[in-house]
Amino acid sequence: MFVVFLVFLVSFHQTFDWLPEGMEALADGEYDAIVLGTGLKECVISGLLSVKGKRVLQLDRNGYYGGDGASLNLTNLFEKFQAGDAPDNLGANRDYNVDLIPKFIMACGNLTKMLLHTKVTRYLDFKSVSGSYVYKGGKILKVPATPEEALTSSLMGLFEKRRFRKFLIYIDQYVADKPETHEGRDLTKMTMRELYTDFGLVPDTHQFISHAMCLQLDEKHMDQPALATVKELQVYMYSLSRYGTSPYIYPIYGLGGLPEGFSRICAIHGGTFMLNQDIDEILFEDGKACGVKAGNQMAKASMVIGDPSYFKQEKIRPTGQVVRCICLLNHPIPNTNNAESAQIVIPGPQVGRVNDVFVCSMGHALQATAPGIYVAIVSTISEKGNPDEDIAPGLQLLGTILKRFTSVTTTYVPVSDGTDDKCFISKSFDGTSHFEQDCDDLLSLYTRVTGEELDMTINADSVEGDY
């Protein structure tokens, strides 16, 4: 903040021909890009742009990084939900880093590659999530993702276990550009349903593989070419083999550290940040965004990037609502083998829903809560019109709840790709407990902003990649 303040003082004396009379330059006045919000997607983009030598100004109306995806201490959590003062029996305020939008990171997925590429990992410490589970037939069951674990799983009967093991061996050795690994199957034409059936797997097995391992959100993929879903399953299996207990990792002290890490990258390369700085309007010239106005100050740029909350309604389109419920517990989630942290996927069809319900939990080992306290978050897409009814399948798995905070958030997508109006808008975070779909949006946003694709060929085990 001290650096930002100095920049502000210097820019106070700068004048530009484009400044109207009575207006002053905001910060340095002229930039290549203005980024609105300090959510994860916005901070990744600003970090990558600054590394490419672009001049970036990043503003946030809040006094903290992360936007809707911030991590809050206990006092701020109770204040945000207007729940009064936090009770003394929950422990010290400083022990809490509770995510408003809880998600785990696939150990060998695209977000991990971005962290390695940009060296943000030097600012953060990660731990493996203790377990990955799926809800089936009223029970919480551990998801097997190795041939050996499949043989001991209670998710299926003896003969189905052998078929599942054979299926996993096939997926593990499959390489798209090596026909000798295809065993006569063309996965660019064969649907996922046909692939499952070809191995003799029953519909219940299709369901938990697709929803708990491939992280599909509905059944649409079943009648589409299998290759894309197979690649997602390979990432899950590879991630699981990387750390053993589950395919997910999580930053100690909460997800709020991720946007802060990318913000450091941007600042190191000359980016300017201003917190507690809202804008009055986005400025346009000939239908294209050309800057922002805040009070009697203006800044100019050739593009404006941001989350949907900073743009007028005609620039965004609502897609639905996400229900999230943050629950404080004094015990691990029952039937998870006392896991210190866990993800549970409840496939929608298991509980009479179209969309899946996600549960993730974490405790003091991840520096998310005080000793002896756990936070469990249930999230899903709203279907019932009643938030409590939407999240009921997840809440019933948690046991005794000390305190809960429920929010309903409208999700938005941009109405255009930004090519014509130079407004490059990210999608709202989805209702899942992982980043896979959000990373797809982030990669799309990067391509729209820069006109080139982000190189994601780095191996997620590597620490040598850099931009």
PDB file of C-alpha atoms in Angstrom, residues 104-121 126 239 242-243 247-249 262 435-436 439 456 458-462:
ATOM      1  CA  PHE A 104      -9.742 -27.407  -3.807  1.00  0.00           C
ATOM      2  CA  ILE A 105      -6.986 -27.431  -6.444  1.00  0.00           C
ATOM      3  CA  MET A 106      -6.417 -30.464  -8.675  1.00  0.00           C
ATOM      4  CA  ALA A 107      -2.815 -31.422  -7.923  1.00  0.00           C
ATOM      5  CA  CYS A 108      -1.866 -31.833 -11.575  1.00  0.00           C
ATOM      6  CA  GLY A 109      -4.547 -29.638 -13.133  1.00  0.00           C
ATOM      7  CA  ASN A 110      -4.354 -26.361 -15.021  1.00  0.00           C
ATOM      8  CA  LEU A 111      -4.333 -24.054 -11.985  1.00  0.00           C
ATOM      9  CA  THR A 112      -1.316 -25.894 -10.595  1.00  0.00           C
ATOM     10  CA  LYS A 113       0.434 -25.407 -13.933  1.00  0.00           C
ATOM     11  CA  MET A 114      -0.281 -21.661 -13.762  1.00  0.00           C
ATOM     12  CA  LEU A 115       1.128 -21.512 -10.236  1.00  0.00           C
ATOM     13  CA  LEU A 116       4.298 -23.287 -11.379  1.00  0.00           C
ATOM     14  CA  HIS A 117       4.631 -21.221 -14.559  1.00  0.00           C
ATOM     15  CA  THR A 118       4.562 -17.928 -12.690  1.00  0.00           C
ATOM     16  CA  LYS A 119       6.525 -19.134  -9.638  1.00  0.00           C
ATOM     17  CA  VAL A 120       3.657 -18.084  -7.352  1.00  0.00           C
ATOM     18  CA  THR A 121       4.380 -21.317  -5.476  1.00  0.00           C
ATOM     19  CA  PHE A 126       0.294 -26.325   0.070  1.00  0.00           C
ATOM     20  CA  SER A 239      -3.146 -36.101  -9.462  1.00  0.00           C
ATOM     21  CA  ARG A 242       1.096 -37.642  -7.172  1.00  0.00           C
ATOM     22  CA  TYR A 243       0.114 -37.287  -3.509  1.00  0.00           C
ATOM     23  CA  PRO A 247      -6.073 -35.696  -6.013  1.00  0.00           C
ATOM     24  CA  TYR A 248      -6.482 -32.281  -4.381  1.00  0.00           C
ATOM     25  CA  ILE A 249      -4.160 -29.779  -2.730  1.00  0.00           C
ATOM     26  CA  PHE A 262      -0.378 -13.309  -8.388  1.00  0.00           C
ATOM     27  CA  PHE A 435     -11.305 -25.036 -10.019  1.00  0.00           C
ATOM     28  CA  GLU A 436     -11.500 -27.095 -13.217  1.00  0.00           C
ATOM     29  CA  CYS A 439      -9.624 -22.610 -15.156  1.00  0.00           C
ATOM     30  CA  MET A 456      -0.093 -25.194 -20.701  1.00  0.00           C
ATOM     31  CA  ILE A 458       4.359 -27.709 -18.704  1.00  0.00           C
ATOM     32  CA  ASN A 459       4.304 -30.909 -16.666  1.00  0.00           C
ATOM     33  CA  ALA A 460       2.538 -30.260 -13.351  1.00  0.00           C
ATOM     34  CA  ASP A 461       5.424 -32.033 -11.583  1.00  0.00           C
ATOM     35  CA  SER A 462       7.899 -29.494 -12.965  1.00  0.00           C
TER      36      SER A 462
END
